[in-house]
Structure formats: C-alpha cells, structure tokens
PDB file of C-alpha atoms in Angstrom:
ATOM      1  CA  GLY A 411      12.891 -35.919 -30.198  1.00 76.00           C
ATOM      2  CA  MET A 412      12.558 -39.032 -32.576  1.00 82.00           C
ATOM      3  CA  TYR A 413      17.491 -38.529 -31.729  1.00 87.00           C
ATOM      4  CA  PHE A 414      16.264 -39.625 -28.437  1.00 89.00           C
ATOM      5  CA  TYR A 415      14.080 -42.816 -29.329  1.00 92.00           C
ATOM      6  CA  HIS A 416      15.454 -44.083 -32.371  1.00 93.00           C
ATOM      7  CA  PRO A 417      18.378 -46.209 -30.167  1.00 94.00           C
ATOM      8  CA  ILE A 418      15.714 -47.449 -27.996  1.00 95.00           C
ATOM      9  CA  THR A 419      13.553 -48.829 -30.373  1.00 96.00           C
ATOM     10  CA  ILE A 420      16.657 -50.316 -32.252  1.00 95.00           C
ATOM     11  CA  LEU A 421      17.168 -51.933 -29.439  1.00 96.00           C
ATOM     12  CA  LEU A 422      14.140 -53.247 -28.189  1.00 96.00           C
ATOM     13  CA  PHE A 423      13.869 -55.083 -32.023  1.00 96.00           C
ATOM     14  CA  LYS A 424      17.241 -56.562 -31.795  1.00 96.00           C
ATOM     15  CA  ILE A 425      16.317 -57.818 -28.963  1.00 96.00           C
ATOM     16  CA  ILE A 426      13.403 -59.169 -30.037  1.00 96.00           C
ATOM     17  CA  PHE A 427      15.189 -60.141 -33.345  1.00 96.00           C
ATOM     18  CA  ASP A 428      17.231 -62.257 -31.273  1.00 96.00           C
ATOM     19  CA  LYS A 429      14.309 -63.686 -29.448  1.00 97.00           C
ATOM     20  CA  LEU A 430      12.708 -64.972 -32.814  1.00 96.00           C
ATOM     21  CA  ASP A 431      15.564 -66.176 -33.723  1.00 95.00           C
ATOM     22  CA  LEU A 432      15.893 -63.942 -36.603  1.00 93.00           C
ATOM     23  CA  HIS A 433      19.016 -63.321 -37.786  1.00 92.00           C
ATOM     24  CA  TYR A 434      19.770 -59.622 -39.113  1.00 91.00           C
ATOM     25  CA  GLN A 435      22.861 -59.667 -39.122  1.00 91.00           C
ATOM     26  CA  ASN A 436      23.254 -61.928 -42.688  1.00 91.00           C
ATOM     27  CA  HIS A 437      20.714 -60.895 -44.551  1.00 94.00           C
ATOM     28  CA  PHE A 438      19.915 -58.190 -45.845  1.00 96.00           C
ATOM     29  CA  TRP A 439      16.037 -58.186 -45.654  1.00 96.00           C
ATOM     30  CA  VAL A 440      15.004 -59.057 -42.219  1.00 95.00           C
ATOM     31  CA  TYR A 441      17.761 -56.329 -41.187  1.00 96.00           C
ATOM     32  CA  LEU A 442      16.131 -53.869 -44.053  1.00 96.00           C
ATOM     33  CA  LEU A 443      12.583 -55.394 -41.702  1.00 96.00           C
ATOM     34  CA  LEU A 444      14.182 -53.966 -38.461  1.00 96.00           C
ATOM     35  CA  VAL A 445      15.149 -51.015 -39.223  1.00 95.00           C
ATOM     36  CA  LEU A 446      11.450 -50.207 -41.040  1.00 97.00           C
ATOM     37  CA  LEU A 447      10.062 -51.420 -37.492  1.00 97.00           C
ATOM     38  CA  SER A 448      12.699 -49.551 -35.870  1.00 97.00           C
ATOM     39  CA  LEU A 449      11.692 -46.476 -38.077  1.00 96.00           C
ATOM     40  CA  ALA A 450       7.816 -46.152 -38.043  1.00 97.00           C
ATOM     41  CA  LEU A 451       8.398 -46.769 -33.506  1.00 97.00           C
ATOM     42  CA  THR A 452       9.977 -44.398 -33.466  1.00 96.00           C
ATOM     43  CA  VAL A 453       7.310 -41.948 -35.980  1.00 96.00           C
ATOM     44  CA  ILE A 454       4.899 -42.980 -34.192  1.00 96.00           C
ATOM     45  CA  ILE A 455       5.968 -43.035 -30.168  1.00 95.00           C
ATOM     46  CA  ALA A 456       7.557 -39.558 -30.791  1.00 94.00           C
ATOM     47  CA  ILE A 457       4.510 -37.964 -32.369  1.00 94.00           C
ATOM     48  CA  SER A 458       3.262 -39.897 -28.743  1.00 94.00           C
ATOM     49  CA  SER A 459       6.062 -37.281 -26.974  1.00 91.00           C
ATOM     50  CA  TYR A 460       5.046 -34.480 -28.832  1.00 90.00           C
ATOM     51  CA  LYS A 461       1.532 -34.435 -28.938  1.00 91.00           C
ATOM     52  CA  TYR A 462       0.606 -35.873 -25.098  1.00 90.00           C
ATOM     53  CA  PHE A 463       3.366 -34.695 -23.497  1.00 87.00           C
ATOM     54  CA  GLU A 464       6.043 -31.385 -25.288  1.00 87.00           C
ATOM     55  CA  SER A 465       3.278 -29.313 -26.140  1.00 85.00           C
ATOM     56  CA  TYR A 466       1.721 -28.560 -23.004  1.00 87.00           C
ATOM     57  CA  PHE A 467       6.296 -27.425 -21.584  1.00 84.00           C
ATOM     58  CA  LEU A 468       6.046 -25.067 -25.026  1.00 83.00           C
ATOM     59  CA  LYS A 469       2.399 -23.950 -24.013  1.00 84.00           C
ATOM     60  CA  LEU A 470       3.759 -23.388 -20.616  1.00 84.00           C
ATOM     61  CA  LYS A 471       6.770 -21.103 -21.953  1.00 78.00           C
ATOM     62  CA  ASN A 472       4.246 -19.512 -23.885  1.00 75.00           C
ATOM     63  CA  LYS A 473       2.229 -18.894 -20.265  1.00 76.00           C
ATOM     64  CA  LEU A 474       5.248 -17.584 -18.822  1.00 77.00           C
ATOM     65  CA  LYS A 475       7.710 -15.948 -20.557  1.00 73.00           C
ATOM     66  CA  ILE A 476       8.044 -12.289 -19.043  1.00 72.00           C
ATOM     67  CA  ILE A 477       9.202 -10.877 -22.302  1.00 62.00           C
TER      68      ILE A 477
END
C-alpha cells in the first residue's frame, strides 16, 4: 500500500511546509526533512492499513477459497 499512500503524504507535508513558510525548493536540508517525514508517515500508515484493514480481507479471501 506504500505506493498509494506516499504521494498523499508528500502532498500533505508540502502543504504543511508551505504554511510554515519553509522553503523546501531552495534548501536541500529542508527538502530532505520533507522526504524523510513523508516516508516515515507513509510507513506508519501502510503498516496500520495492513494490520487493521488489508489483513481482514486477506483472511476473508482464504475462507472463501473454493479450491
């Protein structure tokens, strides 16, 4: 699920950085912070999504398997 959540978290942090007037386009370290924060949040969301949402449907798929 990371491929799905990562663009959303990048956009979220870009909005937050813009509101805080942090210029990530011109400063390498600020951009690196944006990337690392969005990656960390993406991993947290992906793990939570798998644990609380996706695993339920994977278990259900195994129960409904015909063959």
